[in-house]
Amino acid sequence: MPVPTIEWKNRKVRIVDQTLLPGKLKFIYCSDVKALWRAIKILQVRGAPAIGIAAAMGVVLGVQDSKAKNFSSFKRDLNKVIKYLATSRPTAVNLFWGLERMRRKAYKNKRLSITRLKKALLSEALDILKEDKVRCRRMGAYGARLVRKGDRILTHCNAGGLATADYGTALGVLFRAHKEGKRIKVYADETRPLLQGARLTAWELKNAGIDVTLLCDDMAASLMNTRGVDKVIVGADRIAANGDAANKIGTYSLAVLARYHRIPFYVVAPSSTFDFDLRSGKEIPIEERGSEEVTQFAGVRTAPKGVKTYCPAFDVTPAELITAIITEEGIFRKPFTKTLKKLKKVVSC
Amino acid sequence: MPVPTIEWKNRKVRIVDQTLLPGKLKFIYCSDVKALWRAIKILQVRGAPAIGIAAAMGVVLGVQDSKAKNFSSFKRDLNKVIKYLATSRPTAVNLFWGLERMRRKAYKNKRLSITRLKKALLSEALDILKEDKVRCRRMGAYGARLVRKGDRILTHCNAGGLATADYGTALGVLFRAHKEGKRIKVYADETRPLLQGARLTAWELKNAGIDVTLLCDDMAASLMNTRGVDKVIVGADRIAANGDAANKIGTYSLAVLARYHRIPFYVVAPSSTFDFDLRSGKEIPIEERGSEEVTQFAGVRTAPKGVKTYCPAFDVTPAELITAIITEEGIFRKPFTKTLKKLKKVVSC
């Protein structure tokens, strides 16, 4: 059973505080939109699909105490909440996608009473959560088709249950392949600076009984060259219309290393991660986080005071380096500009 | 002024405890060979050239209280000490080179009284230290010829003053280029697992007034692609006759990334780092260190208990990915198998 990363409980959003894992599995409750905004900001909840769900639930939190009597003033409250939540993190498009779905839902139901409208919004947020579960299972099933018995698979960051409402995107593929008895061997990059690979991915895979080995990010090339890696499988935070994919910093590095070692490189992401408005990855905004993520660790300073840092939270892997993109609608291959048009059509229906 | 990494003081070896930097600059004194062995093992002293010096001084420590009355029993003591020191770390060949020089010195002077022989060995160890200073300056001068004004240079681990008796190998080139007014901009990989880049390189460069920016290892590809890097310059722990170079884990990764981004990749190392007995890097023994280096940080566990790890301390960069090797005897280019023969000739004279 995947861990219940995010749920709606008694007018509150219950999330697993991912900053405390793997040491402690603790649930926290966000009862207002500010608490939820902060939970997204400081990565208590993270992972593109989970952020999309959190954003939708955040809208419910933000408007549930609205005193608006008519749609026009409710709309003002709603848009304020949406605008606020949109400032939490810039890269994962699922955040904006979730917010947009909530806005559309409200606009479509503007004739309802405010009480009913609030209920409709909660129901939409819960739908987003439910749909994410279905998407994870479908991505897992499609992706597992590509996995062969005994495959040695390298992944980066955490694209698992903790990044979604179910068992993950990239890790969903691994969970499914494992369930199918494919006896995979997984290598997890620790993923500096925040170590989502060490803290979350190794924890999830180990709990599921999958053979997992942890390594530092700078060991991946050596691993490919000495032990051998059959596939690299990662998630994504935003994918442009041409297939360029933003994901956790270090993903692009792996893609280049995979190309050099002739290892197929797969991206697994639901349709909510695609941003068809962007022609290429160059247009994806990349979050730069605090310098202390690089200069400190667990409260311990590791670098001299005042040293300058470079610390983007994401990088963009050009489509050219991606073998295929696995979505809940199937597996997409190059030329992405052409094939992804079909995905766009399906999801905009 | 470079920091006095290793010195001989009153029958003791004084070293900077590099595990405490950059928080604390503390000198420790090794008065016997066991303490020195441990200092090498736990990386209180590290960096291939510094390890070579430490090994030589370790021999002096190990035999200074020898009660041998004749060469034959002194030789037994000596060889025991050498054998013991050789077990401290396997990859940097300078260790074995330093030990071998000491052995040769003793054998050549076997007619001396034991007291005089001990003095001769101390003098040899001090010569190794002095020569290292000269080598650093010569490598710096040769290497700086390749650096252009305003170059953005990426380095990995620490190949600086702390890795040598003077101002370093790779960093020696940067110090020299800086002194020549070339206004370089240096990027330092933090270098997991032991963060020599964050702790030592950033500290050394900052102290010298060089513009230095720290990044996590998995950010290097993004750096090359977005900000741009003009050169990658690193040290080495052992170089085979064909130019394959072992260096801190992550170096090979950078070499692959540099190739993809068409960035020249330079290795800077003194002749003592070459192992002409090895035809290729495949024969270089690679140290695997404790799993806790990957699963913990500063005493804090970052990964689930019992997770498997992959943690080689070094990797081998194939000659094919190296633009040039800078030594105290000049700059060597491909085909290394041919050009390095000249180096072998010079140093074996």
XYZ file of C-alpha atoms in Angstrom:
698
model
C 0.000 0.000 0.000
C 1.375 3.408 -0.945
C 1.676 5.926 1.883
C -1.290 8.376 1.978
C 0.747 11.417 0.968
C -2.145 13.848 0.867
C -5.763 13.491 1.950
C -8.765 15.606 2.829
C -9.852 15.058 6.441
C -12.515 17.053 8.310
C -12.122 20.370 6.529
C -8.352 20.021 6.679
C -5.602 18.817 4.376
C -3.625 16.016 5.968
C -0.165 15.523 4.559
C 2.883 13.437 5.365
C 5.605 15.870 6.464
C 8.226 14.751 3.969
C 10.958 16.870 5.522
C 11.020 14.449 8.475
C 11.359 11.230 6.472
C 12.841 8.651 6.710
C 13.420 9.271 10.425
C 9.790 9.967 11.261
C 6.478 9.333 9.524
C 4.389 12.226 10.789
C 1.117 13.611 9.499
C 0.439 17.314 9.680
C -2.866 19.094 9.201
C -3.229 22.297 7.232
C -6.422 24.047 8.250
C -5.877 27.248 6.316
C -4.398 28.264 3.014
C -1.335 29.897 4.574
C -0.305 26.662 6.271
C -0.767 24.838 2.996
C 1.205 27.453 1.043
C 4.040 27.037 3.520
C 3.855 23.229 3.335
C 4.359 23.467 -0.434
C 7.070 26.106 -0.103
C 9.205 24.207 2.411
C 8.611 20.879 0.662
C 6.579 19.189 3.383
C 4.514 18.198 0.371
C 6.408 17.966 -2.931
C 6.424 16.178 -6.246
C 4.603 17.643 -9.218
C 1.368 15.597 -9.075
C 1.087 15.924 -5.277
C 1.599 19.677 -5.572
C -1.272 19.796 -8.068
C -3.556 18.050 -5.586
C -2.307 20.215 -2.722
C -3.021 23.341 -4.758
C -6.589 22.214 -5.495
C -7.202 21.398 -1.839
C -5.578 24.696 -0.925
C -8.243 26.471 -2.953
C -10.926 24.657 -0.938
C -9.217 25.701 2.306
C -8.889 29.250 1.058
C -12.553 29.725 0.176
C -14.260 27.538 2.754
C -14.674 30.433 5.155
C -15.471 32.975 2.446
C -18.340 35.192 3.524
C -19.276 36.029 -0.052
C -22.998 36.163 -0.720
C -22.841 36.158 -4.499
C -20.602 34.793 -7.218
C -18.996 38.067 -8.039
C -17.601 38.536 -4.541
C -16.863 34.799 -4.217
C -14.891 35.061 -7.452
C -12.791 37.831 -5.926
C -12.005 35.646 -2.897
C -11.312 32.656 -5.111
C -8.951 34.496 -7.413
C -7.095 35.965 -4.475
C -6.543 32.477 -3.073
C -5.470 31.132 -6.464
C -3.086 34.023 -7.015
C -1.572 33.441 -3.583
C -1.125 29.694 -4.013
C 0.463 30.271 -7.415
C 3.369 32.001 -5.683
C 4.357 28.937 -3.653
C 6.610 27.277 -6.231
C 7.244 28.221 -9.857
C 8.385 25.164 -11.805
C 5.924 22.280 -11.455
C 3.104 23.153 -13.818
C 0.718 20.819 -11.970
C 0.359 23.588 -9.401
C -1.066 25.977 -11.992
C -2.985 23.178 -13.663
C -4.668 22.307 -10.337
C -5.473 25.942 -9.639
C -6.850 26.423 -13.146
C -9.099 23.400 -12.851
C -10.513 24.787 -9.647
C -11.102 28.185 -11.234
C -12.856 26.616 -14.222
C -14.995 24.487 -11.945
C -16.129 27.577 -10.056
C -16.799 29.597 -13.201
C -18.802 26.757 -14.728
C -20.933 26.527 -11.604
C -21.397 30.194 -10.965
C -25.152 29.786 -10.873
C -24.981 27.563 -7.790
C -25.456 28.937 -4.294
C -22.166 29.741 -2.583
C -22.620 26.795 -0.210
C -23.136 24.421 -3.112
C -20.328 26.001 -5.050
C -17.968 25.334 -2.155
C -19.113 21.716 -2.146
C -18.561 21.500 -5.890
C -15.016 22.784 -5.425
C -14.271 20.237 -2.727
C -15.650 17.552 -4.982
C -13.385 18.764 -7.809
C -10.327 18.638 -5.563
C -11.224 15.106 -4.507
C -11.692 14.180 -8.172
C -8.198 15.456 -8.925
C -6.884 13.234 -6.161
C -8.835 10.207 -7.374
C -7.805 10.783 -10.980
C -4.179 10.950 -9.895
C -4.471 7.476 -8.396
C -5.850 6.143 -11.671
C -3.168 7.949 -13.647
C -0.404 6.456 -11.507
C -1.718 2.938 -12.133
C -2.003 3.533 -15.871
C 1.485 5.038 -16.128
C 2.787 2.109 -14.115
C 1.181 -0.384 -16.455
C 2.443 1.322 -19.608
C 5.911 1.857 -18.218
C 6.314 -1.677 -16.910
C 5.966 -2.932 -20.481
C 9.375 -1.399 -21.163
C 11.049 -3.063 -18.187
C 12.766 -6.391 -18.713
C 13.415 -9.078 -16.156
C 16.519 -8.278 -14.123
C 16.806 -4.688 -15.371
C 19.157 -2.422 -13.445
C 17.328 0.878 -13.238
C 18.664 4.211 -12.057
C 16.324 6.932 -10.799
C 16.768 10.441 -9.447
C 14.940 12.399 -6.759
C 11.564 10.987 -5.722
C 8.860 10.320 -8.260
C 7.101 7.853 -6.011
C 4.071 7.541 -3.815
C 5.225 10.572 -1.875
C 5.124 12.698 -5.036
C 1.599 11.617 -5.942
C -1.671 10.383 -4.457
C -0.812 6.793 -5.267
C 2.363 4.873 -6.032
C 4.104 7.410 -8.161
C 5.184 8.148 -11.697
C 8.717 6.820 -12.297
C 8.528 4.676 -9.162
C 5.036 3.544 -10.146
C 6.654 1.875 -13.124
C 9.114 0.167 -10.778
C 6.435 -0.928 -8.307
C 4.426 -2.395 -11.153
C 7.416 -4.149 -12.721
C 8.304 -5.558 -9.299
C 4.747 -6.796 -8.818
C 4.971 -8.480 -12.197
C 7.933 -10.444 -10.825
C 10.563 -8.775 -12.963
C 13.194 -8.803 -10.199
C 14.550 -5.383 -10.936
C 17.550 -3.832 -9.241
C 17.074 -0.155 -8.543
C 19.766 2.463 -7.980
C 18.662 5.682 -6.319
C 20.671 8.912 -6.580
C 20.637 10.621 -3.201
C 19.728 13.887 -5.005
C 21.418 16.841 -3.420
C 20.707 19.301 -2.007
C 17.586 18.010 -0.254
C 18.284 14.285 -0.585
C 14.857 13.190 -1.740
C 16.469 10.103 -3.240
C 18.128 9.036 0.019
C 15.293 10.097 2.284
C 12.204 9.251 0.249
C 12.951 6.994 -2.719
C 15.214 4.563 -0.848
C 12.622 4.474 1.937
C 9.687 3.768 -0.385
C 11.473 1.109 -2.388
C 12.892 -0.601 0.666
C 9.455 -0.677 2.294
C 8.096 -2.321 -0.845
C 10.758 -5.011 -0.759
C 12.449 -3.823 -3.928
C 16.226 -4.303 -4.203
C 17.468 -0.717 -3.855
C 21.001 0.668 -3.676
C 21.745 4.263 -2.767
C 24.517 6.323 -4.316
C 25.714 9.922 -4.334
C 24.852 11.877 -7.464
C 28.461 12.102 -8.610
C 28.734 8.293 -8.590
C 26.139 7.728 -11.323
C 28.599 7.892 -14.215
C 30.907 5.422 -12.492
C 27.939 3.142 -11.819
C 26.966 3.185 -15.493
C 30.516 2.455 -16.518
C 31.411 -0.243 -14.015
C 28.315 -2.086 -12.797
C 26.093 -1.162 -15.736
C 22.652 0.406 -15.874
C 19.936 -0.748 -18.289
C 17.524 2.170 -17.985
C 17.223 5.569 -16.388
C 13.666 6.363 -15.340
C 12.701 9.719 -13.826
C 9.659 11.912 -13.256
C 9.067 15.470 -14.445
C 7.790 18.788 -13.141
C 6.895 20.405 -16.440
C 7.118 19.174 -20.022
C 6.988 21.591 -22.965
C 5.192 20.920 -26.241
C 8.434 19.746 -27.863
C 9.144 17.177 -25.133
C 11.800 19.157 -23.226
C 11.291 18.140 -19.606
C 12.049 20.052 -16.419
C 12.727 17.848 -13.426
C 14.744 17.937 -10.213
C 18.240 19.336 -10.631
C 20.587 16.583 -11.726
C 18.162 14.966 -14.142
C 19.735 16.655 -17.161
C 23.123 15.465 -15.922
C 21.842 11.867 -15.860
C 20.378 12.253 -19.336
C 23.741 13.337 -20.741
C 25.506 10.482 -18.928
C 22.882 8.025 -20.187
C 23.412 9.191 -23.759
C 27.178 8.732 -23.471
C 26.710 5.216 -22.078
C 23.925 4.410 -24.574
C 21.340 3.828 -21.866
C 17.661 4.526 -22.652
C 16.320 7.494 -20.711
C 12.611 7.548 -19.822
C 10.450 10.286 -18.336
C 7.216 9.284 -16.605
C 4.604 11.982 -16.013
C 0.842 12.418 -16.127
C -0.776 14.696 -18.705
C -1.172 17.346 -15.983
C 2.599 17.850 -16.153
C 2.517 18.977 -19.784
C 2.493 22.660 -20.593
C 1.468 22.851 -24.223
C 1.640 26.640 -24.078
C 5.427 26.400 -23.999
C 7.118 25.601 -27.244
C 10.351 24.481 -25.595
C 12.006 23.961 -22.246
C 13.743 27.318 -22.545
C 10.485 28.939 -21.470
C 10.132 26.885 -18.257
C 10.764 29.018 -15.171
C 13.427 27.428 -12.976
C 13.170 27.892 -9.222
C 16.349 29.003 -7.428
C 16.207 28.076 -3.785
C 18.078 29.348 -0.756
C 21.848 29.252 -0.733
C 21.800 27.458 2.634
C 20.521 24.305 0.923
C 23.982 24.038 -0.633
C 26.121 25.433 2.185
C 24.521 23.562 5.058
C 23.376 20.122 5.854
C 21.041 19.138 8.684
C 21.793 22.460 10.318
C 25.543 21.944 10.020
C 27.492 24.445 7.928
C 29.639 22.620 5.378
C 31.077 25.521 3.415
C 32.911 28.685 4.394
C 30.715 31.597 5.393
C 29.725 34.004 2.671
C 30.639 31.716 -0.217
C 28.571 32.300 -3.357
C 26.353 29.464 -4.524
C 24.637 28.206 -7.637
C 21.503 26.310 -6.642
C 18.758 25.842 -9.194
C 16.103 23.418 -7.953
C 15.429 22.050 -11.443
C 17.044 21.612 -14.802
C 15.676 20.991 -18.272
C 16.443 17.824 -20.194
C 16.191 18.462 -23.922
C 13.787 16.177 -25.785
C 16.698 15.019 -27.876
C 18.065 13.080 -24.864
C 14.742 11.464 -23.959
C 13.997 7.999 -25.348
C 10.279 8.072 -24.533
C 7.759 9.820 -22.297
C 5.350 7.565 -20.449
C 1.964 9.055 -19.592
C -1.410 7.691 -18.501
C -2.419 7.916 -22.162
C 0.413 5.745 -23.402
C 4.063 5.888 -24.375
C 5.163 8.774 -26.563
C 8.257 8.677 -28.726
C 10.080 11.062 -30.998
C 9.410 13.279 -32.808
C 7.646 14.605 -29.701
C 6.458 17.796 -31.367
C 4.302 15.580 -33.526
C 3.373 12.722 -31.181
C 2.562 14.934 -28.197
C -0.069 16.711 -30.311
C -2.166 13.578 -29.926
C -1.785 13.729 -26.151
C -2.821 17.378 -26.205
C -5.917 16.478 -28.167
C -6.907 13.677 -25.788
C -6.429 15.670 -22.598
C -8.134 18.806 -23.879
C -11.279 16.837 -24.749
C 50.568 31.946 1.415
C 49.326 28.384 1.123
C 48.339 26.669 4.361
C 51.129 24.407 5.758
C 49.284 21.159 5.138
C 52.050 18.864 6.310
C 55.355 19.601 8.032
C 58.030 17.875 10.059
C 58.282 19.367 13.554
C 60.416 17.989 16.423
C 60.331 14.325 15.510
C 56.621 14.586 14.727
C 54.492 15.077 11.647
C 52.293 18.135 11.996
C 49.252 18.145 9.770
C 46.173 20.284 9.332
C 43.199 18.148 10.396
C 41.223 18.506 7.168
C 38.156 16.793 8.581
C 37.520 19.893 10.724
C 37.727 22.480 7.932
C 36.308 24.962 7.183
C 34.906 25.310 10.695
C 38.224 24.967 12.464
C 41.870 25.216 11.393
C 43.534 22.828 13.789
C 46.968 21.237 13.661
C 47.479 17.736 14.931
C 50.753 15.980 15.668
C 51.437 12.380 14.709
C 54.286 11.054 16.820
C 54.073 7.450 15.707
C 53.327 5.568 12.536
C 49.942 4.313 13.741
C 48.662 7.834 14.285
C 49.885 8.762 10.832
C 48.325 5.686 9.232
C 45.028 6.655 10.836
C 45.367 10.281 9.712
C 45.691 9.073 6.122
C 42.900 6.525 6.518
C 40.326 8.937 7.921
C 41.375 11.723 5.555
C 42.828 14.127 8.123
C 45.526 14.360 5.489
C 44.429 13.680 1.914
C 45.191 14.570 -1.682
C 47.570 12.420 -3.693
C 50.759 14.518 -3.380
C 50.191 15.184 0.341
C 49.627 11.471 0.915
C 52.973 10.812 -0.781
C 54.713 13.200 1.622
C 52.814 11.801 4.606
C 53.852 8.274 3.644
C 57.518 9.276 3.453
C 57.350 11.018 6.813
C 55.455 8.031 8.158
C 58.456 5.873 7.312
C 60.661 8.208 9.333
C 58.250 7.986 12.280
C 58.113 4.239 11.943
C 61.865 3.664 12.052
C 63.039 6.490 14.284
C 62.797 4.328 17.379
C 64.100 1.202 15.656
C 66.580 -0.580 17.882
C 68.264 -2.289 14.940
C 72.027 -2.485 15.185
C 72.716 -3.478 11.596
C 71.175 -2.914 8.198
C 69.686 -6.344 7.905
C 67.537 -5.938 10.996
C 66.862 -2.268 10.179
C 65.634 -3.398 6.772
C 63.173 -5.732 8.449
C 61.798 -2.862 10.555
C 61.702 -0.572 7.542
C 59.865 -3.019 5.333
C 57.347 -3.729 8.056
C 56.604 -0.014 8.354
C 56.351 0.375 4.585
C 54.055 -2.617 4.292
C 51.850 -1.226 7.028
C 51.626 2.281 5.563
C 50.803 0.804 2.156
C 47.532 -0.498 3.589
C 46.219 2.953 4.501
C 44.661 3.839 1.152
C 44.817 1.946 -2.143
C 44.205 4.371 -5.012
C 46.620 7.323 -4.907
C 49.866 5.958 -6.276
C 51.850 8.756 -4.622
C 51.551 6.763 -1.410
C 53.444 3.825 -2.909
C 55.769 6.151 -4.786
C 56.692 7.897 -1.514
C 57.220 4.584 0.256
C 59.326 3.268 -2.629
C 61.549 6.330 -2.609
C 62.182 5.836 1.077
C 62.989 2.170 0.580
C 65.393 2.975 -2.244
C 67.052 5.663 -0.157
C 67.655 3.200 2.656
C 68.946 0.467 0.363
C 71.312 2.879 -1.350
C 72.703 3.942 2.006
C 72.919 0.592 3.655
C 76.573 1.140 4.477
C 75.773 4.066 6.767
C 75.434 3.638 10.503
C 71.816 3.218 11.610
C 71.835 6.691 13.168
C 73.071 8.229 9.942
C 70.681 6.144 7.912
C 67.749 7.462 9.938
C 69.005 10.993 9.262
C 69.287 10.216 5.564
C 65.698 8.980 5.526
C 64.451 12.122 7.244
C 66.373 14.170 4.739
C 64.751 12.205 1.887
C 61.279 12.816 3.296
C 62.042 16.529 3.578
C 63.335 16.487 0.007
C 60.049 14.962 -1.158
C 58.231 17.778 0.574
C 60.495 20.450 -0.912
C 60.247 18.942 -4.385
C 56.485 18.941 -4.122
C 56.540 22.692 -3.546
C 58.638 23.183 -6.668
C 56.412 20.858 -8.665
C 53.289 22.762 -7.637
C 54.804 26.027 -8.842
C 55.880 24.504 -12.133
C 52.500 22.876 -12.767
C 50.867 26.195 -11.904
C 53.029 28.049 -14.391
C 52.439 25.558 -17.208
C 48.743 25.293 -16.531
C 48.156 29.027 -16.292
C 49.323 29.336 -19.896
C 46.098 27.584 -20.894
C 43.856 29.910 -18.882
C 42.374 32.932 -20.612
C 41.262 36.167 -19.053
C 37.783 35.837 -17.602
C 37.662 32.043 -17.925
C 34.894 30.275 -16.045
C 36.537 27.188 -14.590
C 34.868 24.241 -12.906
C 36.789 22.010 -10.502
C 35.964 18.952 -8.429
C 37.108 17.817 -4.992
C 40.222 19.543 -3.644
C 43.429 19.613 -5.616
C 44.722 22.634 -3.745
C 47.211 23.578 -1.091
C 45.573 21.118 1.253
C 46.293 18.262 -1.144
C 49.967 19.167 -1.504
C 52.857 20.828 0.287
C 52.310 24.063 -1.596
C 49.425 25.638 -3.501
C 48.126 22.601 -5.231
C 47.824 20.931 -8.607
C 44.549 21.950 -10.282
C 44.113 24.834 -7.840
C 47.773 25.771 -8.300
C 46.891 26.572 -11.900
C 44.025 28.752 -10.674
C 46.140 30.518 -8.042
C 48.771 31.261 -10.650
C 46.233 32.464 -13.238
C 44.667 34.680 -10.575
C 48.055 36.109 -9.666
C 48.624 36.870 -13.332
C 45.494 39.031 -13.193
C 43.352 36.787 -15.347
C 40.178 37.458 -13.329
C 38.926 33.912 -13.441
C 35.588 32.777 -12.107
C 35.789 29.406 -10.391
C 32.967 26.957 -9.771
C 33.569 24.303 -7.133
C 31.578 21.070 -6.987
C 30.820 20.294 -3.355
C 31.997 16.707 -4.013
C 29.923 14.187 -2.121
C 30.249 12.213 -0.007
C 32.955 13.999 1.995
C 32.424 17.486 0.571
C 36.064 18.343 -0.055
C 34.902 20.911 -2.618
C 32.612 22.719 -0.190
C 34.859 22.368 2.829
C 38.337 22.736 1.378
C 38.326 24.132 -2.158
C 35.780 26.886 -1.529
C 37.699 27.778 1.634
C 41.088 27.946 -0.091
C 39.868 29.941 -3.054
C 37.864 32.338 -0.931
C 40.870 32.933 1.336
C 42.922 33.752 -1.741
C 40.376 36.306 -2.940
C 39.384 34.274 -5.988
C 35.785 34.556 -7.195
C 34.394 31.154 -6.211
C 30.874 29.757 -6.455
C 29.840 26.505 -4.826
C 27.403 24.028 -6.357
C 26.140 20.512 -5.700
C 27.598 17.854 -7.956
C 24.328 17.233 -9.756
C 24.169 20.900 -10.784
C 27.313 20.824 -12.930
C 25.534 19.848 -16.150
C 22.988 22.607 -15.663
C 25.811 25.066 -14.980
C 27.555 24.109 -18.215
C 24.345 24.439 -20.152
C 22.986 27.669 -18.679
C 25.803 29.857 -17.341
C 28.574 28.268 -19.368
C 31.929 26.815 -18.354
C 35.145 27.393 -20.328
C 37.333 24.723 -18.762
C 37.177 21.864 -16.321
C 40.400 21.469 -14.344
C 40.912 18.653 -11.850
C 43.692 16.758 -10.076
C 44.432 13.045 -10.156
C 45.284 10.208 -7.797
C 46.826 7.821 -10.295
C 47.442 8.073 -14.028
C 48.130 4.992 -16.134
C 50.607 4.842 -18.996
C 47.841 5.456 -21.531
C 46.617 8.632 -19.785
C 43.572 7.128 -18.055
C 43.296 9.060 -14.804
C 41.801 8.014 -11.482
C 40.553 10.895 -9.389
C 37.902 11.571 -6.768
C 34.535 10.007 -7.559
C 32.558 12.335 -9.818
C 35.500 13.332 -11.981
C 34.580 10.890 -14.723
C 31.048 12.261 -14.605
C 32.376 15.779 -15.199
C 34.560 14.547 -18.051
C 31.540 13.048 -19.825
C 29.521 16.224 -19.245
C 32.422 18.344 -20.490
C 32.657 16.284 -23.665
C 28.928 16.693 -24.336
C 29.187 20.449 -23.820
C 32.474 20.680 -25.778
C 34.419 22.006 -22.818
C 38.152 21.247 -22.564
C 38.961 18.917 -19.690
C 42.382 19.200 -18.020
C 44.079 17.000 -15.453
C 46.884 18.511 -13.371
C 49.227 16.131 -11.551
C 52.913 15.788 -10.717
C 54.971 12.971 -12.201
C 54.693 11.131 -8.875
C 51.024 10.489 -9.726
C 51.882 8.457 -12.839
C 51.965 4.701 -12.646
C 53.756 3.602 -15.781
C 53.435 -0.014 -14.702
C 49.740 0.116 -15.511
C 48.809 0.009 -19.156
C 45.329 1.413 -18.601
C 43.006 2.739 -15.939
C 41.280 -0.618 -15.742
C 44.175 -1.816 -13.590
C 43.873 0.993 -11.034
C 42.510 -0.292 -7.693
C 39.484 1.734 -6.635
C 38.900 2.262 -2.925
C 35.379 1.576 -1.657
C 34.748 3.397 1.574
C 32.233 2.905 4.346
C 28.557 2.897 3.544
C 27.925 5.502 6.252
C 29.624 8.137 4.108
C 26.618 7.896 1.811
C 23.869 7.212 4.367
C 24.871 9.817 6.937
C 25.915 13.359 7.032
C 27.612 15.108 9.961
C 26.395 12.294 12.194
C 22.837 12.619 10.949
C 21.318 9.607 9.219
C 19.820 10.642 5.883
C 18.761 7.290 4.470
C 16.653 4.435 5.802
C 18.495 1.947 7.973
C 19.990 -1.049 6.249
C 19.807 0.391 2.740
C 22.489 -0.914 0.394
C 24.995 1.587 -0.954
C 27.380 2.044 -3.843
C 30.267 4.224 -2.715
C 33.517 4.093 -4.650
C 35.902 6.836 -3.540
C 37.367 7.264 -7.022
C 36.539 6.788 -10.657
C 38.654 6.529 -13.765
C 38.419 9.067 -16.564
C 39.471 7.494 -19.849
C 42.271 9.291 -21.657
C 39.935 9.806 -24.572
C 37.989 12.403 -22.536
C 41.077 14.296 -21.364
C 42.223 17.299 -23.404
C 45.655 17.543 -21.795
C 47.584 16.509 -18.699
C 49.594 19.237 -17.013
C 52.675 18.110 -15.080
C 55.763 19.803 -13.671
C 57.543 18.677 -16.846
C 55.118 20.379 -19.193
C 51.772 19.886 -20.871
C 51.081 16.490 -22.412
C 48.540 15.955 -25.156
C 47.174 12.997 -27.078
C 48.171 10.401 -28.059
C 49.165 9.982 -24.412
C 50.579 6.504 -24.904
C 53.228 8.173 -27.022
C 53.710 11.552 -25.344
C 53.788 10.195 -21.809
C 56.763 8.030 -22.740
C 58.823 11.223 -22.744
C 57.627 12.019 -19.242
C 58.552 8.529 -18.120
C 62.034 8.978 -19.539
C 62.546 12.331 -17.803
C 61.336 11.202 -14.389
C 63.180 7.899 -14.405
C 66.485 9.684 -15.060
